Amino acid sequence: MTDTPEARTPNAVDLHVGGRVRMRRKMLNMSQEHLADALGLTFQQVQKYERGANRVSASKLYEIAKTLQVPVSFFFDGLADPVTNENDDVGAADRIVTEFLNTPEGMELAEMFPKIGRGRVRRQVLDLVRAMAEESSPRDAS
């Protein structure tokens, strides 16, 4: 086994599964410690699963699904079909939402945004975020 940077890079599927574990855990307002206790693990192991640093075994994924009250397939939603290698539009949208919710601020923003009662204010928030994203875009550096 080589110790090259490529060998230390988490597998894309492990990153996706870990991100889905994190997203669901946060949706349930469950701490890493609580999930770890329910699974008989340390919270550090849960952290490694969520970062994709450690792979989740099939039996552990089954336990995680049971604890987080989702079907095992939930953790693979948004990945390309391994037989056809095709993604559908729902998968693409799901990836965008997953990436957003996996940021430290994404879950909180997603939770708070619907609490803004006025549509006009929500639109202004969206316009602000859009302008900030365009300003920090690497395309604008030219």
mmCIF file of N, CA and C in Angstrom:
data_model
loop_
_atom_site.group_PDB
_atom_site.id
_atom_site.type_symbol
_atom_site.label_atom_id
_atom_site.label_comp_id
_atom_site.label_asym_id
_atom_site.label_seq_id
_atom_site.Cartn_x
_atom_site.Cartn_y
_atom_site.Cartn_z
ATOM 1 N N MET A 1 0.844 -1.190 0.000
ATOM 2 C CA MET A 1 0.000 0.000 0.000
ATOM 3 C C MET A 1 0.877 1.236 0.000
ATOM 4 N N THR A 2 0.638 2.105 -0.948
ATOM 5 C CA THR A 2 1.427 3.333 -1.045
ATOM 6 C C THR A 2 0.799 4.427 -0.210
ATOM 7 N N ASP A 3 1.630 5.340 0.195
ATOM 8 C CA ASP A 3 1.156 6.447 1.024
ATOM 9 C C ASP A 3 1.221 7.746 0.226
ATOM 10 N N THR A 4 0.710 7.708 -1.001
ATOM 11 C CA THR A 4 0.684 8.882 -1.857
ATOM 12 C C THR A 4 -0.504 9.749 -1.488
ATOM 13 N N PRO A 5 -0.493 11.023 -1.867
ATOM 14 C CA PRO A 5 -1.653 11.877 -1.591
ATOM 15 C C PRO A 5 -2.947 11.313 -2.168
ATOM 16 N N GLU A 6 -2.845 10.662 -3.345
ATOM 17 C CA GLU A 6 -4.040 10.082 -3.953
ATOM 18 C C GLU A 6 -4.607 8.957 -3.085
ATOM 19 N N ALA A 7 -3.714 8.197 -2.434
ATOM 20 C CA ALA A 7 -4.158 7.083 -1.597
ATOM 21 C C ALA A 7 -4.876 7.598 -0.346
ATOM 22 N N ARG A 8 -4.565 8.816 0.089
ATOM 23 C CA ARG A 8 -5.191 9.370 1.294
ATOM 24 C C ARG A 8 -6.470 10.140 0.993
ATOM 25 N N THR A 9 -6.745 10.397 -0.267
ATOM 26 C CA THR A 9 -7.938 11.128 -0.642
ATOM 27 C C THR A 9 -9.158 10.224 -0.500
ATOM 28 N N PRO A 10 -10.178 10.689 0.229
ATOM 29 C CA PRO A 10 -11.371 9.847 0.387
ATOM 30 C C PRO A 10 -12.044 9.554 -0.950
ATOM 31 N N ASN A 11 -12.600 8.379 -1.053
ATOM 32 C CA ASN A 11 -13.357 7.958 -2.225
ATOM 33 C C ASN A 11 -14.610 8.827 -2.335
ATOM 34 N N ALA A 12 -15.009 9.167 -3.561
ATOM 35 C CA ALA A 12 -16.176 10.033 -3.785
ATOM 36 C C ALA A 12 -17.450 9.432 -3.193
ATOM 37 N N VAL A 13 -17.604 8.122 -3.284
ATOM 38 C CA VAL A 13 -18.796 7.481 -2.725
ATOM 39 C C VAL A 13 -18.767 7.577 -1.194
ATOM 40 N N ASP A 14 -17.595 7.368 -0.586
ATOM 41 C CA ASP A 14 -17.481 7.480 0.869
ATOM 42 C C ASP A 14 -17.798 8.902 1.334
ATOM 43 N N LEU A 15 -17.341 9.897 0.562
ATOM 44 C CA LEU A 15 -17.657 11.294 0.881
ATOM 45 C C LEU A 15 -19.161 11.548 0.798
ATOM 46 N N HIS A 16 -19.781 11.007 -0.246
ATOM 47 C CA HIS A 16 -21.225 11.200 -0.439
ATOM 48 C C HIS A 16 -22.013 10.545 0.697
ATOM 49 N N VAL A 17 -21.697 9.293 0.988
ATOM 50 C CA VAL A 17 -22.400 8.570 2.056
ATOM 51 C C VAL A 17 -22.204 9.290 3.389
ATOM 52 N N GLY A 18 -20.980 9.687 3.679
ATOM 53 C CA GLY A 18 -20.708 10.408 4.922
ATOM 54 C C GLY A 18 -21.465 11.725 5.008
ATOM 55 N N GLY A 19 -21.530 12.421 3.886
ATOM 56 C CA GLY A 19 -22.287 13.679 3.857
ATOM 57 C C GLY A 19 -23.763 13.462 4.101
ATOM 58 N N ARG A 20 -24.297 12.374 3.561
ATOM 59 C CA ARG A 20 -25.715 12.056 3.778
ATOM 60 C C ARG A 20 -25.973 11.667 5.235
ATOM 61 N N VAL A 21 -25.016 10.960 5.855
ATOM 62 C CA VAL A 21 -25.147 10.633 7.283
ATOM 63 C C VAL A 21 -25.196 11.921 8.084
ATOM 64 N N ARG A 22 -24.257 12.826 7.796
ATOM 65 C CA ARG A 22 -24.201 14.101 8.518
ATOM 66 C C ARG A 22 -25.480 14.906 8.315
ATOM 67 N N MET A 23 -25.940 14.988 7.065
ATOM 68 C CA MET A 23 -27.136 15.765 6.775
ATOM 69 C C MET A 23 -28.338 15.220 7.547
ATOM 70 N N ARG A 24 -28.544 13.913 7.514
ATOM 71 C CA ARG A 24 -29.696 13.325 8.204
ATOM 72 C C ARG A 24 -29.582 13.495 9.715
ATOM 73 N N ARG A 25 -28.385 13.301 10.237
ATOM 74 C CA ARG A 25 -28.180 13.471 11.685
ATOM 75 C C ARG A 25 -28.541 14.889 12.094
ATOM 76 N N LYS A 26 -28.094 15.869 11.307
ATOM 77 C CA LYS A 26 -28.394 17.264 11.626
ATOM 78 C C LYS A 26 -29.878 17.574 11.452
ATOM 79 N N MET A 27 -30.514 16.937 10.469
ATOM 80 C CA MET A 27 -31.956 17.142 10.286
ATOM 81 C C MET A 27 -32.724 16.700 11.521
ATOM 82 N N LEU A 28 -32.211 15.696 12.208
ATOM 83 C CA LEU A 28 -32.843 15.186 13.419
ATOM 84 C C LEU A 28 -32.357 15.914 14.676
ATOM 85 N N ASN A 29 -31.499 16.926 14.483
ATOM 86 C CA ASN A 29 -30.885 17.643 15.612
ATOM 87 C C ASN A 29 -30.196 16.684 16.575
ATOM 88 N N MET A 30 -29.515 15.704 16.005
ATOM 89 C CA MET A 30 -28.821 14.695 16.790
ATOM 90 C C MET A 30 -27.326 15.022 16.801
ATOM 91 N N SER A 31 -26.715 14.916 17.944
ATOM 92 C CA SER A 31 -25.278 15.171 18.039
ATOM 93 C C SER A 31 -24.495 13.948 17.565
ATOM 94 N N GLN A 32 -23.245 14.189 17.234
ATOM 95 C CA GLN A 32 -22.372 13.071 16.871
ATOM 96 C C GLN A 32 -22.227 12.118 18.052
ATOM 97 N N GLU A 33 -22.192 12.658 19.249
ATOM 98 C CA GLU A 33 -22.074 11.829 20.444
ATOM 99 C C GLU A 33 -23.286 10.914 20.599
ATOM 100 N N HIS A 34 -24.472 11.447 20.360
ATOM 101 C CA HIS A 34 -25.693 10.647 20.487
ATOM 102 C C HIS A 34 -25.709 9.519 19.459
ATOM 103 N N LEU A 35 -25.369 9.837 18.221
ATOM 104 C CA LEU A 35 -25.325 8.813 17.181
ATOM 105 C C LEU A 35 -24.274 7.764 17.520
ATOM 106 N N ALA A 36 -23.116 8.222 17.967
ATOM 107 C CA ALA A 36 -22.045 7.293 18.336
ATOM 108 C C ALA A 36 -22.493 6.350 19.453
ATOM 109 N N ASP A 37 -23.135 6.893 20.478
ATOM 110 C CA ASP A 37 -23.622 6.058 21.586
ATOM 111 C C ASP A 37 -24.611 5.013 21.094
ATOM 112 N N ALA A 38 -25.518 5.421 20.218
ATOM 113 C CA ALA A 38 -26.525 4.497 19.698
ATOM 114 C C ALA A 38 -25.894 3.376 18.877
ATOM 115 N N LEU A 39 -24.738 3.662 18.277
ATOM 116 C CA LEU A 39 -24.067 2.690 17.418
ATOM 117 C C LEU A 39 -22.943 1.938 18.126
ATOM 118 N N GLY A 40 -22.658 2.309 19.378
ATOM 119 C CA GLY A 40 -21.560 1.678 20.104
ATOM 120 C C GLY A 40 -20.198 2.100 19.580
ATOM 121 N N LEU A 41 -20.096 3.363 19.149
ATOM 122 C CA LEU A 41 -18.858 3.897 18.591
ATOM 123 C C LEU A 41 -18.422 5.117 19.389
ATOM 124 N N THR A 42 -17.243 5.637 19.061
ATOM 125 C CA THR A 42 -16.818 6.922 19.602
ATOM 126 C C THR A 42 -17.310 8.012 18.649
ATOM 127 N N PHE A 43 -17.444 9.219 19.161
ATOM 128 C CA PHE A 43 -17.889 10.297 18.278
ATOM 129 C C PHE A 43 -16.824 10.588 17.224
ATOM 130 N N GLN A 44 -15.547 10.278 17.546
ATOM 131 C CA GLN A 44 -14.488 10.471 16.558
ATOM 132 C C GLN A 44 -14.696 9.559 15.347
ATOM 133 N N GLN A 45 -15.196 8.337 15.598
ATOM 134 C CA GLN A 45 -15.457 7.423 14.485
ATOM 135 C C GLN A 45 -16.592 7.962 13.627
ATOM 136 N N VAL A 46 -17.617 8.510 14.245
ATOM 137 C CA VAL A 46 -18.711 9.122 13.489
ATOM 138 C C VAL A 46 -18.174 10.281 12.657
ATOM 139 N N GLN A 47 -17.289 11.082 13.241
ATOM 140 C CA GLN A 47 -16.666 12.183 12.493
ATOM 141 C C GLN A 47 -15.939 11.654 11.257
ATOM 142 N N LYS A 48 -15.205 10.579 11.417
ATOM 143 C CA LYS A 48 -14.454 10.003 10.293
ATOM 144 C C LYS A 48 -15.402 9.475 9.223
ATOM 145 N N TYR A 49 -16.504 8.860 9.633
ATOM 146 C CA TYR A 49 -17.505 8.413 8.656
ATOM 147 C C TYR A 49 -18.055 9.605 7.884
ATOM 148 N N GLU A 50 -18.423 10.652 8.606
ATOM 149 C CA GLU A 50 -19.045 11.810 7.985
ATOM 150 C C GLU A 50 -18.095 12.544 7.044
ATOM 151 N N ARG A 51 -16.809 12.538 7.334
ATOM 152 C CA ARG A 51 -15.821 13.177 6.458
ATOM 153 C C ARG A 51 -15.414 12.278 5.306
ATOM 154 N N GLY A 52 -15.812 11.014 5.365
ATOM 155 C CA GLY A 52 -15.403 10.071 4.325
ATOM 156 C C GLY A 52 -14.010 9.533 4.544
ATOM 157 N N ALA A 53 -13.408 9.838 5.685
ATOM 158 C CA ALA A 53 -12.056 9.371 5.979
ATOM 159 C C ALA A 53 -12.046 7.866 6.232
ATOM 160 N N ASN A 54 -13.116 7.353 6.830
ATOM 161 C CA ASN A 54 -13.277 5.914 7.050
ATOM 162 C C ASN A 54 -14.516 5.441 6.313
ATOM 163 N N ARG A 55 -14.422 4.277 5.717
ATOM 164 C CA ARG A 55 -15.572 3.691 5.041
ATOM 165 C C ARG A 55 -16.505 3.060 6.053
ATOM 166 N N VAL A 56 -17.793 3.119 5.746
ATOM 167 C CA VAL A 56 -18.820 2.524 6.593
ATOM 168 C C VAL A 56 -19.097 1.127 6.063
ATOM 169 N N SER A 57 -19.000 0.123 6.930
ATOM 170 C CA SER A 57 -19.309 -1.246 6.503
ATOM 171 C C SER A 57 -20.808 -1.377 6.239
ATOM 172 N N ALA A 58 -21.175 -2.403 5.523
ATOM 173 C CA ALA A 58 -22.591 -2.627 5.205
ATOM 174 C C ALA A 58 -23.420 -2.794 6.476
ATOM 175 N N SER A 59 -22.921 -3.554 7.429
ATOM 176 C CA SER A 59 -23.690 -3.773 8.666
ATOM 177 C C SER A 59 -23.813 -2.490 9.474
ATOM 178 N N LYS A 60 -22.755 -1.683 9.496
ATOM 179 C CA LYS A 60 -22.812 -0.418 10.238
ATOM 180 C C LYS A 60 -23.729 0.575 9.527
ATOM 181 N N LEU A 61 -23.719 0.564 8.196
ATOM 182 C CA LEU A 61 -24.611 1.444 7.446
ATOM 183 C C LEU A 61 -26.066 1.076 7.727
ATOM 184 N N TYR A 62 -26.331 -0.207 7.844
ATOM 185 C CA TYR A 62 -27.680 -0.680 8.183
ATOM 186 C C TYR A 62 -28.085 -0.153 9.564
ATOM 187 N N GLU A 63 -27.175 -0.226 10.532
ATOM 188 C CA GLU A 63 -27.459 0.289 11.883
ATOM 189 C C GLU A 63 -27.667 1.799 11.867
ATOM 190 N N ILE A 64 -26.859 2.491 11.081
ATOM 191 C CA ILE A 64 -26.992 3.951 10.975
ATOM 192 C C ILE A 64 -28.356 4.302 10.385
ATOM 193 N N ALA A 65 -28.751 3.586 9.333
ATOM 194 C CA ALA A 65 -30.054 3.838 8.708
ATOM 195 C C ALA A 65 -31.179 3.627 9.715
ATOM 196 N N LYS A 66 -31.082 2.568 10.491
ATOM 197 C CA LYS A 66 -32.106 2.282 11.505
ATOM 198 C C LYS A 66 -32.145 3.392 12.558
ATOM 199 N N THR A 67 -30.981 3.816 13.014
ATOM 200 C CA THR A 67 -30.903 4.861 14.035
ATOM 201 C C THR A 67 -31.412 6.200 13.517
ATOM 202 N N LEU A 68 -31.083 6.509 12.251
ATOM 203 C CA LEU A 68 -31.490 7.789 11.664
ATOM 204 C C LEU A 68 -32.853 7.718 10.979
ATOM 205 N N GLN A 69 -33.488 6.539 11.056
ATOM 206 C CA GLN A 69 -34.859 6.336 10.573
ATOM 207 C C GLN A 69 -35.017 6.648 9.085
ATOM 208 N N VAL A 70 -34.118 6.100 8.279
ATOM 209 C CA VAL A 70 -34.190 6.229 6.827
ATOM 210 C C VAL A 70 -33.844 4.876 6.200
ATOM 211 N N PRO A 71 -34.295 4.638 4.964
ATOM 212 C CA PRO A 71 -33.867 3.415 4.283
ATOM 213 C C PRO A 71 -32.379 3.517 3.925
ATOM 214 N N VAL A 72 -31.719 2.389 3.817
ATOM 215 C CA VAL A 72 -30.298 2.381 3.466
ATOM 216 C C VAL A 72 -30.059 3.132 2.154
ATOM 217 N N SER A 73 -30.998 3.040 1.238
ATOM 218 C CA SER A 73 -30.848 3.698 -0.066
ATOM 219 C C SER A 73 -30.713 5.218 0.068
ATOM 220 N N PHE A 74 -31.185 5.787 1.163
ATOM 221 C CA PHE A 74 -31.082 7.231 1.392
ATOM 222 C C PHE A 74 -29.640 7.709 1.244
ATOM 223 N N PHE A 75 -28.696 6.904 1.714
ATOM 224 C CA PHE A 75 -27.298 7.310 1.723
ATOM 225 C C PHE A 75 -26.683 7.325 0.326
ATOM 226 N N PHE A 76 -27.362 6.701 -0.633
ATOM 227 C CA PHE A 76 -26.855 6.638 -1.996
ATOM 228 C C PHE A 76 -27.644 7.530 -2.953
ATOM 229 N N ASP A 77 -28.711 8.156 -2.462
ATOM 230 C CA ASP A 77 -29.490 9.064 -3.308
ATOM 231 C C ASP A 77 -28.581 10.151 -3.846
ATOM 232 N N GLY A 78 -28.716 10.410 -5.142
ATOM 233 C CA GLY A 78 -27.921 11.454 -5.774
ATOM 234 C C GLY A 78 -26.662 10.956 -6.448
ATOM 235 N N LEU A 79 -26.297 9.704 -6.224
ATOM 236 C CA LEU A 79 -25.136 9.128 -6.915
ATOM 237 C C LEU A 79 -25.563 8.603 -8.274
ATOM 238 N N ALA A 80 -24.631 8.549 -9.201
ATOM 239 C CA ALA A 80 -24.908 7.976 -10.520
ATOM 240 C C ALA A 80 -25.225 6.497 -10.366
ATOM 241 N N ASP A 81 -26.112 5.995 -11.217
ATOM 242 C CA ASP A 81 -26.430 4.569 -11.232
ATOM 243 C C ASP A 81 -25.153 3.805 -11.595
ATOM 244 N N PRO A 82 -24.740 2.828 -10.780
ATOM 245 C CA PRO A 82 -23.476 2.144 -11.051
ATOM 246 C C PRO A 82 -23.494 1.296 -12.323
ATOM 247 N N VAL A 83 -24.673 0.936 -12.819
ATOM 248 C CA VAL A 83 -24.766 0.136 -14.036
ATOM 249 C C VAL A 83 -24.754 1.024 -15.275
ATOM 250 N N THR A 84 -25.573 2.057 -15.267
ATOM 251 C CA THR A 84 -25.695 2.921 -16.445
ATOM 252 C C THR A 84 -24.838 4.172 -16.360
ATOM 253 N N ASN A 85 -24.362 4.503 -15.141
ATOM 254 C CA ASN A 85 -23.581 5.711 -14.883
ATOM 255 C C ASN A 85 -24.361 6.977 -15.216
ATOM 256 N N GLU A 86 -25.693 6.879 -15.174
ATOM 257 C CA GLU A 86 -26.547 8.023 -15.484
ATOM 258 C C GLU A 86 -27.044 8.674 -14.206
ATOM 259 N N ASN A 87 -27.123 9.985 -14.272
ATOM 260 C CA ASN A 87 -27.751 10.778 -13.222
ATOM 261 C C ASN A 87 -29.028 11.357 -13.786
ATOM 262 N N ASP A 88 -30.072 11.410 -12.990
ATOM 263 C CA ASP A 88 -31.273 12.094 -13.442
ATOM 264 C C ASP A 88 -31.267 13.507 -12.883
ATOM 265 N N ASP A 89 -32.202 14.318 -13.330
ATOM 266 C CA ASP A 89 -32.255 15.705 -12.872
ATOM 267 C C ASP A 89 -32.484 15.792 -11.369
ATOM 268 N N VAL A 90 -33.253 14.843 -10.830
ATOM 269 C CA VAL A 90 -33.490 14.838 -9.388
ATOM 270 C C VAL A 90 -32.181 14.589 -8.663
ATOM 271 N N GLY A 91 -31.348 13.694 -9.201
ATOM 272 C CA GLY A 91 -30.050 13.419 -8.591
ATOM 273 C C GLY A 91 -29.174 14.655 -8.569
ATOM 274 N N ALA A 92 -29.176 15.423 -9.640
ATOM 275 C CA ALA A 92 -28.381 16.648 -9.701
ATOM 276 C C ALA A 92 -28.876 17.660 -8.670
ATOM 277 N N ALA A 93 -30.181 17.818 -8.585
ATOM 278 C CA ALA A 93 -30.753 18.741 -7.596
ATOM 279 C C ALA A 93 -30.439 18.263 -6.188
ATOM 280 N N ASP A 94 -30.505 16.951 -5.985
ATOM 281 C CA ASP A 94 -30.217 16.380 -4.677
ATOM 282 C C ASP A 94 -28.763 16.643 -4.279
ATOM 283 N N ARG A 95 -27.843 16.556 -5.228
ATOM 284 C CA ARG A 95 -26.430 16.826 -4.949
ATOM 285 C C ARG A 95 -26.234 18.280 -4.527
ATOM 286 N N ILE A 96 -26.927 19.193 -5.205
ATOM 287 C CA ILE A 96 -26.809 20.613 -4.860
ATOM 288 C C ILE A 96 -27.299 20.851 -3.437
ATOM 289 N N VAL A 97 -28.442 20.277 -3.108
ATOM 290 C CA VAL A 97 -29.001 20.437 -1.760
ATOM 291 C C VAL A 97 -28.078 19.800 -0.724
ATOM 292 N N THR A 98 -27.553 18.625 -1.030
ATOM 293 C CA THR A 98 -26.649 17.941 -0.105
ATOM 294 C C THR A 98 -25.394 18.766 0.138
ATOM 295 N N GLU A 99 -24.797 19.292 -0.927
ATOM 296 C CA GLU A 99 -23.605 20.133 -0.772
ATOM 297 C C GLU A 99 -23.906 21.343 0.106
ATOM 298 N N PHE A 100 -25.054 21.964 -0.120
ATOM 299 C CA PHE A 100 -25.454 23.134 0.660
ATOM 300 C C PHE A 100 -25.640 22.779 2.130
ATOM 301 N N LEU A 101 -26.382 21.705 2.388
ATOM 302 C CA LEU A 101 -26.679 21.328 3.770
ATOM 303 C C LEU A 101 -25.467 20.781 4.504
ATOM 304 N N ASN A 102 -24.443 20.388 3.775
ATOM 305 C CA ASN A 102 -23.242 19.874 4.413
ATOM 306 C C ASN A 102 -22.259 20.966 4.802
ATOM 307 N N THR A 103 -22.547 22.218 4.433
ATOM 308 C CA THR A 103 -21.706 23.313 4.908
ATOM 309 C C THR A 103 -22.149 23.660 6.325
ATOM 310 N N PRO A 104 -21.240 24.168 7.132
ATOM 311 C CA PRO A 104 -21.622 24.499 8.511
ATOM 312 C C PRO A 104 -22.795 25.477 8.584
ATOM 313 N N GLU A 105 -22.854 26.422 7.634
ATOM 314 C CA GLU A 105 -23.913 27.428 7.673
ATOM 315 C C GLU A 105 -25.168 27.009 6.925
ATOM 316 N N GLY A 106 -25.033 26.043 6.041
ATOM 317 C CA GLY A 106 -26.144 25.657 5.184
ATOM 318 C C GLY A 106 -27.364 25.166 5.935
ATOM 319 N N MET A 107 -27.163 24.288 6.888
ATOM 320 C CA MET A 107 -28.284 23.742 7.644
ATOM 321 C C MET A 107 -28.992 24.852 8.420
ATOM 322 N N GLU A 108 -28.217 25.731 9.047
ATOM 323 C CA GLU A 108 -28.822 26.821 9.809
ATOM 324 C C GLU A 108 -29.571 27.777 8.881
ATOM 325 N N LEU A 109 -28.984 28.100 7.746
ATOM 326 C CA LEU A 109 -29.649 28.983 6.793
ATOM 327 C C LEU A 109 -30.936 28.346 6.273
ATOM 328 N N ALA A 110 -30.880 27.054 5.965
ATOM 329 C CA ALA A 110 -32.075 26.352 5.483
ATOM 330 C C ALA A 110 -33.171 26.330 6.544
ATOM 331 N N GLU A 111 -32.774 26.266 7.790
ATOM 332 C CA GLU A 111 -33.744 26.260 8.882
ATOM 333 C C GLU A 111 -34.352 27.648 9.100
ATOM 334 N N MET A 112 -33.543 28.691 8.959
ATOM 335 C CA MET A 112 -34.004 30.046 9.250
ATOM 336 C C MET A 112 -34.743 30.702 8.080
ATOM 337 N N PHE A 113 -34.363 30.379 6.856
ATOM 338 C CA PHE A 113 -34.911 31.050 5.679
ATOM 339 C C PHE A 113 -36.435 31.018 5.612
ATOM 340 N N PRO A 114 -37.077 29.863 5.832
ATOM 341 C CA PRO A 114 -38.544 29.848 5.762
ATOM 342 C C PRO A 114 -39.217 30.674 6.866
ATOM 343 N N LYS A 115 -38.464 31.002 7.910
ATOM 344 C CA LYS A 115 -39.030 31.791 8.998
ATOM 345 C C LYS A 115 -39.140 33.274 8.623
ATOM 346 N N ILE A 116 -38.519 33.661 7.507
ATOM 347 C CA ILE A 116 -38.666 35.031 7.008
ATOM 348 C C ILE A 116 -40.044 35.087 6.357
ATOM 349 N N GLY A 117 -40.951 35.754 7.005
ATOM 350 C CA GLY A 117 -42.348 35.712 6.606
ATOM 351 C C GLY A 117 -42.687 36.395 5.296
ATOM 352 N N ARG A 118 -41.957 37.425 4.956
ATOM 353 C CA ARG A 118 -42.307 38.206 3.768
ATOM 354 C C ARG A 118 -41.504 37.731 2.563
ATOM 355 N N GLY A 119 -42.211 37.431 1.490
ATOM 356 C CA GLY A 119 -41.583 36.986 0.256
ATOM 357 C C GLY A 119 -40.597 37.997 -0.307
ATOM 358 N N ARG A 120 -40.928 39.254 -0.170
ATOM 359 C CA ARG A 120 -40.040 40.303 -0.683
ATOM 360 C C ARG A 120 -38.698 40.280 0.048
ATOM 361 N N VAL A 121 -38.713 40.062 1.343
ATOM 362 C CA VAL A 121 -37.473 40.019 2.127
ATOM 363 C C VAL A 121 -36.669 38.772 1.761
ATOM 364 N N ARG A 122 -37.355 37.639 1.582
ATOM 365 C CA ARG A 122 -36.662 36.412 1.154
ATOM 366 C C ARG A 122 -35.972 36.640 -0.184
ATOM 367 N N ARG A 123 -36.637 37.343 -1.109
ATOM 368 C CA ARG A 123 -36.056 37.655 -2.415
ATOM 369 C C ARG A 123 -34.826 38.539 -2.256
ATOM 370 N N GLN A 124 -34.880 39.502 -1.333
ATOM 371 C CA GLN A 124 -33.732 40.376 -1.098
ATOM 372 C C GLN A 124 -32.547 39.590 -0.540
ATOM 373 N N VAL A 125 -32.832 38.638 0.334
ATOM 374 C CA VAL A 125 -31.764 37.779 0.868
ATOM 375 C C VAL A 125 -31.137 36.979 -0.271
ATOM 376 N N LEU A 126 -31.973 36.421 -1.135
ATOM 377 C CA LEU A 126 -31.478 35.665 -2.282
ATOM 378 C C LEU A 126 -30.638 36.550 -3.196
ATOM 379 N N ASP A 127 -31.105 37.773 -3.471
ATOM 380 C CA ASP A 127 -30.357 38.703 -4.306
ATOM 381 C C ASP A 127 -28.995 39.024 -3.690
ATOM 382 N N LEU A 128 -28.975 39.201 -2.364
ATOM 383 C CA LEU A 128 -27.724 39.479 -1.659
ATOM 384 C C LEU A 128 -26.752 38.305 -1.804
ATOM 385 N N VAL A 129 -27.226 37.096 -1.572
ATOM 386 C CA VAL A 129 -26.376 35.906 -1.687
ATOM 387 C C VAL A 129 -25.875 35.751 -3.120
ATOM 388 N N ARG A 130 -26.754 35.959 -4.083
ATOM 389 C CA ARG A 130 -26.363 35.858 -5.496
ATOM 390 C C ARG A 130 -25.247 36.874 -5.819
ATOM 391 N N ALA A 131 -25.412 38.113 -5.370
ATOM 392 C CA ALA A 131 -24.413 39.149 -5.629
ATOM 393 C C ALA A 131 -23.084 38.805 -4.960
ATOM 394 N N MET A 132 -23.133 38.293 -3.766
ATOM 395 C CA MET A 132 -21.900 37.919 -3.070
ATOM 396 C C MET A 132 -21.209 36.760 -3.775
ATOM 397 N N ALA A 133 -21.982 35.798 -4.254
ATOM 398 C CA ALA A 133 -21.406 34.651 -4.962
ATOM 399 C C ALA A 133 -20.765 35.093 -6.267
ATOM 400 N N GLU A 134 -21.424 36.002 -6.990
ATOM 401 C CA GLU A 134 -20.867 36.505 -8.243
ATOM 402 C C GLU A 134 -19.593 37.294 -7.994
ATOM 403 N N GLU A 135 -19.552 38.025 -6.893
ATOM 404 C CA GLU A 135 -18.385 38.825 -6.558
ATOM 405 C C GLU A 135 -17.177 37.957 -6.226
ATOM 406 N N SER A 136 -17.413 36.814 -5.620
ATOM 407 C CA SER A 136 -16.307 35.947 -5.233
ATOM 408 C C SER A 136 -16.011 34.877 -6.276
ATOM 409 N N SER A 137 -16.713 34.913 -7.404
ATOM 410 C CA SER A 137 -16.515 33.934 -8.466
ATOM 411 C C SER A 137 -15.150 34.115 -9.117
ATOM 412 N N PRO A 138 -14.422 33.005 -9.376
ATOM 413 C CA PRO A 138 -13.105 33.124 -10.027
ATOM 414 C C PRO A 138 -13.196 33.671 -11.441
ATOM 415 N N ARG A 139 -14.361 33.578 -12.078
ATOM 416 C CA ARG A 139 -14.519 34.108 -13.441
ATOM 417 C C ARG A 139 -14.313 35.617 -13.464
ATOM 418 N N ASP A 140 -14.637 36.279 -12.366
ATOM 419 C CA ASP A 140 -14.535 37.729 -12.322
ATOM 420 C C ASP A 140 -13.109 38.223 -12.189
ATOM 421 N N ALA A 141 -12.172 37.308 -11.952
ATOM 422 C CA ALA A 141 -10.776 37.693 -11.739
ATOM 423 C C ALA A 141 -10.095 38.118 -13.038
ATOM 424 N N SER A 142 -10.688 37.811 -14.200
ATOM 425 C CA SER A 142 -10.020 38.158 -15.459
ATOM 426 C C SER A 142 -10.193 39.596 -15.859
#
